[in-house]
Every structure is written in C-alpha cells, then in structure tokens.
Amino acid sequence: QITAINLHTFEVEKPSPYGHNHSRGTFDWSLTFNWAELPAYENDARKDESFPFRTPVISGGIFAVSKAYFQHIGTYDDQMEIWGGENLELSFRVWQCGGQVEIVPCSVVGHVFRSNT
C-alpha cells in the first residue's frame, strides 16, 4: 500500500485500513506504467491476505532490494536523464537475471509525490 507524504510538511497520511483490493504493476506498448487488479487465479493461489504476489513490474519509488542484489543487477542506469523509466528497466533486469518482483500486501510505503512532473 502506498501512502502519501506531504511535499511541504512531510506529514505522513495514515494508510487506509479498508479493503483488500490488491493491484499489480503493468505496462502497455508505449511502456507506460499502470496498476491493474490482481487476476483471480493469482489471488486464489495465495495462502492468506498477507501472502506476497508476483507482479511483472513495480513503481520505481516503492521497491526494496538488498544492496548486494541491486549491485548484481547493475544499479540505476547513470545514462538515464529523466525519471520515469527506471521502474520498468529495473523490473526487466530482475526477471532477466532470474529473480522475481513481488508485492507484499501488509507493507506500507510512504512516497512524496511531486507537485509537477
């Protein structure tokens, strides 16, 4: 779950305690990132609500990875001059290196959203 952090005050919004509407990251042919509802077959395979589920891609500002694995897959691309593509690139590298990207539903991530892009 993503909760907002106020850009000006850094106050953290309380996460919503309601619903178990799980979404996973997707992308279209123009490589635009989106969220989509978790398919029933993926949700049915989970043991309980706290069980992680796979996602093809993840949003770039909300992932956690060990330093050793991040270095193993090549860290951030220092030639990327604008933000917004690192999430797809890192997700693809994880898959190409034999890993998998998962969402842990009971985790909460705070994010400072920009006022303009």
PDB file of C-alpha atoms in Angstrom:
ATOM      1  CA  GLN A   1       0.000   0.000   0.000  1.00  0.00           C
ATOM      2  CA  ILE A   2       1.266   3.471  -0.867  1.00  0.00           C
ATOM      3  CA  THR A   3       0.593   6.359   1.477  1.00  0.00           C
ATOM      4  CA  ALA A   4       1.380   9.957   0.613  1.00  0.00           C
ATOM      5  CA  ILE A   5       3.893  12.146   2.394  1.00  0.00           C
ATOM      6  CA  ASN A   6       3.088  15.866   2.144  1.00  0.00           C
ATOM      7  CA  LEU A   7       5.608  17.614  -0.113  1.00  0.00           C
ATOM      8  CA  HIS A   8       5.754  20.725   2.085  1.00  0.00           C
ATOM      9  CA  THR A   9       5.318  19.438   5.652  1.00  0.00           C
ATOM     10  CA  PHE A  10       6.484  15.819   5.304  1.00  0.00           C
ATOM     11  CA  GLU A  11       3.399  14.766   7.254  1.00  0.00           C
ATOM     12  CA  VAL A  12       2.544  11.133   6.553  1.00  0.00           C
ATOM     13  CA  GLU A  13      -1.047  10.236   5.717  1.00  0.00           C
ATOM     14  CA  LYS A  14      -2.406   7.278   7.624  1.00  0.00           C
ATOM     15  CA  PRO A  15      -2.747   4.156   5.451  1.00  0.00           C
ATOM     16  CA  SER A  16      -6.280   3.062   4.702  1.00  0.00           C
ATOM     17  CA  PRO A  17      -7.408   0.135   6.885  1.00  0.00           C
ATOM     18  CA  TYR A  18     -10.197  -0.735   4.437  1.00  0.00           C
ATOM     19  CA  GLY A  19     -10.380  -3.299   1.689  1.00  0.00           C
ATOM     20  CA  HIS A  20      -8.087  -5.867   0.232  1.00  0.00           C
ATOM     21  CA  ASN A  21      -8.118  -4.615  -3.350  1.00  0.00           C
ATOM     22  CA  HIS A  22      -4.727  -5.854  -4.483  1.00  0.00           C
ATOM     23  CA  SER A  23      -3.177  -4.474  -7.641  1.00  0.00           C
ATOM     24  CA  ARG A  24      -0.057  -5.330  -9.570  1.00  0.00           C
ATOM     25  CA  GLY A  25       2.084  -3.247 -11.879  1.00  0.00           C
ATOM     26  CA  THR A  26       1.561  -3.453 -15.626  1.00  0.00           C
ATOM     27  CA  PHE A  27       2.707  -1.569 -18.707  1.00  0.00           C
ATOM     28  CA  ASP A  28       1.390  -1.007 -22.200  1.00  0.00           C
ATOM     29  CA  TRP A  29       3.129  -0.992 -25.582  1.00  0.00           C
ATOM     30  CA  SER A  30       4.236   2.608 -25.069  1.00  0.00           C
ATOM     31  CA  LEU A  31       5.900   1.440 -21.803  1.00  0.00           C
ATOM     32  CA  THR A  32       3.518   3.476 -19.669  1.00  0.00           C
ATOM     33  CA  PHE A  33       3.244   2.086 -16.129  1.00  0.00           C
ATOM     34  CA  ASN A  34      -0.230   1.337 -14.733  1.00  0.00           C
ATOM     35  CA  TRP A  35      -1.827  -0.539 -11.867  1.00  0.00           C
ATOM     36  CA  ALA A  36      -4.240  -3.403 -12.630  1.00  0.00           C
ATOM     37  CA  GLU A  37      -6.352  -5.560 -10.347  1.00  0.00           C
ATOM     38  CA  LEU A  38      -4.722  -8.839  -9.384  1.00  0.00           C
ATOM     39  CA  PRO A  39      -6.223 -11.631 -11.527  1.00  0.00           C
ATOM     40  CA  ALA A  40      -8.396 -14.141  -9.683  1.00  0.00           C
ATOM     41  CA  TYR A  41      -6.055 -17.066 -10.447  1.00  0.00           C
ATOM     42  CA  GLU A  42      -3.138 -15.211  -8.796  1.00  0.00           C
ATOM     43  CA  ASN A  43      -5.225 -14.180  -5.805  1.00  0.00           C
ATOM     44  CA  ASP A  44      -6.632 -17.715  -5.357  1.00  0.00           C
ATOM     45  CA  ALA A  45      -3.085 -19.156  -5.243  1.00  0.00           C
ATOM     46  CA  ARG A  46      -2.205 -17.083  -2.166  1.00  0.00           C
ATOM     47  CA  LYS A  47      -2.326 -18.739   1.273  1.00  0.00           C
ATOM     48  CA  ASP A  48      -3.801 -15.688   3.027  1.00  0.00           C
ATOM     49  CA  GLU A  49      -4.125 -11.899   2.707  1.00  0.00           C
ATOM     50  CA  SER A  50      -0.550 -11.272   3.863  1.00  0.00           C
ATOM     51  CA  PHE A  51       0.997 -13.645   1.305  1.00  0.00           C
ATOM     52  CA  PRO A  52       3.107 -11.866  -1.371  1.00  0.00           C
ATOM     53  CA  PHE A  53       2.120 -11.999  -5.025  1.00  0.00           C
ATOM     54  CA  ARG A  54       4.124 -11.625  -8.218  1.00  0.00           C
ATOM     55  CA  THR A  55       3.992  -8.535 -10.380  1.00  0.00           C
ATOM     56  CA  PRO A  56       5.540  -8.011 -13.823  1.00  0.00           C
ATOM     57  CA  VAL A  57       6.785  -4.517 -12.896  1.00  0.00           C
ATOM     58  CA  ILE A  58       6.736  -2.201  -9.895  1.00  0.00           C
ATOM     59  CA  SER A  59       6.669   1.534  -9.446  1.00  0.00           C
ATOM     60  CA  GLY A  60      10.232   2.864  -9.182  1.00  0.00           C
ATOM     61  CA  GLY A  61       9.865   4.790  -5.943  1.00  0.00           C
ATOM     62  CA  ILE A  62       8.447   1.967  -3.861  1.00  0.00           C
ATOM     63  CA  PHE A  63      10.709  -1.029  -4.142  1.00  0.00           C
ATOM     64  CA  ALA A  64      13.005  -2.597  -1.591  1.00  0.00           C
ATOM     65  CA  VAL A  65      16.030  -4.667  -2.519  1.00  0.00           C
ATOM     66  CA  SER A  66      19.228  -5.735  -0.831  1.00  0.00           C
ATOM     67  CA  LYS A  67      22.292  -3.708  -1.724  1.00  0.00           C
ATOM     68  CA  ALA A  68      24.110  -6.822  -2.954  1.00  0.00           C
ATOM     69  CA  TYR A  69      21.292  -7.814  -5.346  1.00  0.00           C
ATOM     70  CA  PHE A  70      20.836  -4.205  -6.533  1.00  0.00           C
ATOM     71  CA  GLN A  71      24.532  -4.141  -7.422  1.00  0.00           C
ATOM     72  CA  HIS A  72      24.253  -7.613  -9.019  1.00  0.00           C
ATOM     73  CA  ILE A  73      21.579  -6.387 -11.459  1.00  0.00           C
ATOM     74  CA  GLY A  74      23.550  -3.226 -12.282  1.00  0.00           C
ATOM     75  CA  THR A  75      22.033  -0.491 -10.029  1.00  0.00           C
ATOM     76  CA  TYR A  76      20.493   2.580 -11.662  1.00  0.00           C
ATOM     77  CA  ASP A  77      21.396   3.447 -15.247  1.00  0.00           C
ATOM     78  CA  ASP A  78      23.540   6.592 -14.924  1.00  0.00           C
ATOM     79  CA  GLN A  79      22.743   7.497 -18.548  1.00  0.00           C
ATOM     80  CA  MET A  80      19.021   7.860 -17.829  1.00  0.00           C
ATOM     81  CA  GLU A  81      18.478  11.612 -17.755  1.00  0.00           C
ATOM     82  CA  ILE A  82      14.820  11.840 -16.692  1.00  0.00           C
ATOM     83  CA  TRP A  83      12.804   9.962 -14.095  1.00  0.00           C
ATOM     84  CA  GLY A  84      10.013   7.624 -15.024  1.00  0.00           C
ATOM     85  CA  GLY A  85      11.601   4.656 -16.780  1.00  0.00           C
ATOM     86  CA  GLU A  86      13.753   3.182 -14.037  1.00  0.00           C
ATOM     87  CA  ASN A  87      10.875   1.119 -12.666  1.00  0.00           C
ATOM     88  CA  LEU A  88      10.403  -0.794 -15.913  1.00  0.00           C
ATOM     89  CA  GLU A  89      14.128  -1.140 -16.557  1.00  0.00           C
ATOM     90  CA  LEU A  90      14.864  -2.478 -13.052  1.00  0.00           C
ATOM     91  CA  SER A  91      11.887  -4.845 -13.171  1.00  0.00           C
ATOM     92  CA  PHE A  92      13.026  -6.224 -16.547  1.00  0.00           C
ATOM     93  CA  ARG A  93      16.570  -6.723 -15.237  1.00  0.00           C
ATOM     94  CA  VAL A  94      15.298  -8.631 -12.210  1.00  0.00           C
ATOM     95  CA  TRP A  95      13.366 -11.017 -14.483  1.00  0.00           C
ATOM     96  CA  GLN A  96      16.317 -11.367 -16.901  1.00  0.00           C
ATOM     97  CA  CYS A  97      18.651 -12.215 -14.008  1.00  0.00           C
ATOM     98  CA  GLY A  98      16.344 -14.987 -12.766  1.00  0.00           C
ATOM     99  CA  GLY A  99      14.646 -13.067  -9.962  1.00  0.00           C
ATOM    100  CA  GLN A 100      11.061 -12.083  -9.461  1.00  0.00           C
ATOM    101  CA  VAL A 101       9.287  -8.926  -8.379  1.00  0.00           C
ATOM    102  CA  GLU A 102       6.727  -9.342  -5.618  1.00  0.00           C
ATOM    103  CA  ILE A 103       4.285  -7.130  -3.764  1.00  0.00           C
ATOM    104  CA  VAL A 104       3.936  -7.725  -0.031  1.00  0.00           C
ATOM    105  CA  PRO A 105       0.388  -6.606   0.815  1.00  0.00           C
ATOM    106  CA  CYS A 106       0.975  -5.939   4.512  1.00  0.00           C
ATOM    107  CA  SER A 107       3.778  -3.470   3.749  1.00  0.00           C
ATOM    108  CA  VAL A 108       3.202   0.281   3.696  1.00  0.00           C
ATOM    109  CA  VAL A 109       5.419   2.621   1.710  1.00  0.00           C
ATOM    110  CA  GLY A 110       5.437   6.383   2.125  1.00  0.00           C
ATOM    111  CA  HIS A 111       6.001   8.444  -1.014  1.00  0.00           C
ATOM    112  CA  VAL A 112       6.493  12.159  -1.628  1.00  0.00           C
ATOM    113  CA  PHE A 113       4.559  12.908  -4.806  1.00  0.00           C
ATOM    114  CA  ARG A 114       5.859  15.787  -6.921  1.00  0.00           C
ATOM    115  CA  SER A 115       3.585  18.751  -7.498  1.00  0.00           C
ATOM    116  CA  ASN A 116       4.615  18.793 -11.165  1.00  0.00           C
ATOM    117  CA  THR A 117       6.406  16.312 -13.402  1.00  0.00           C
TER     118      THR A 117
END
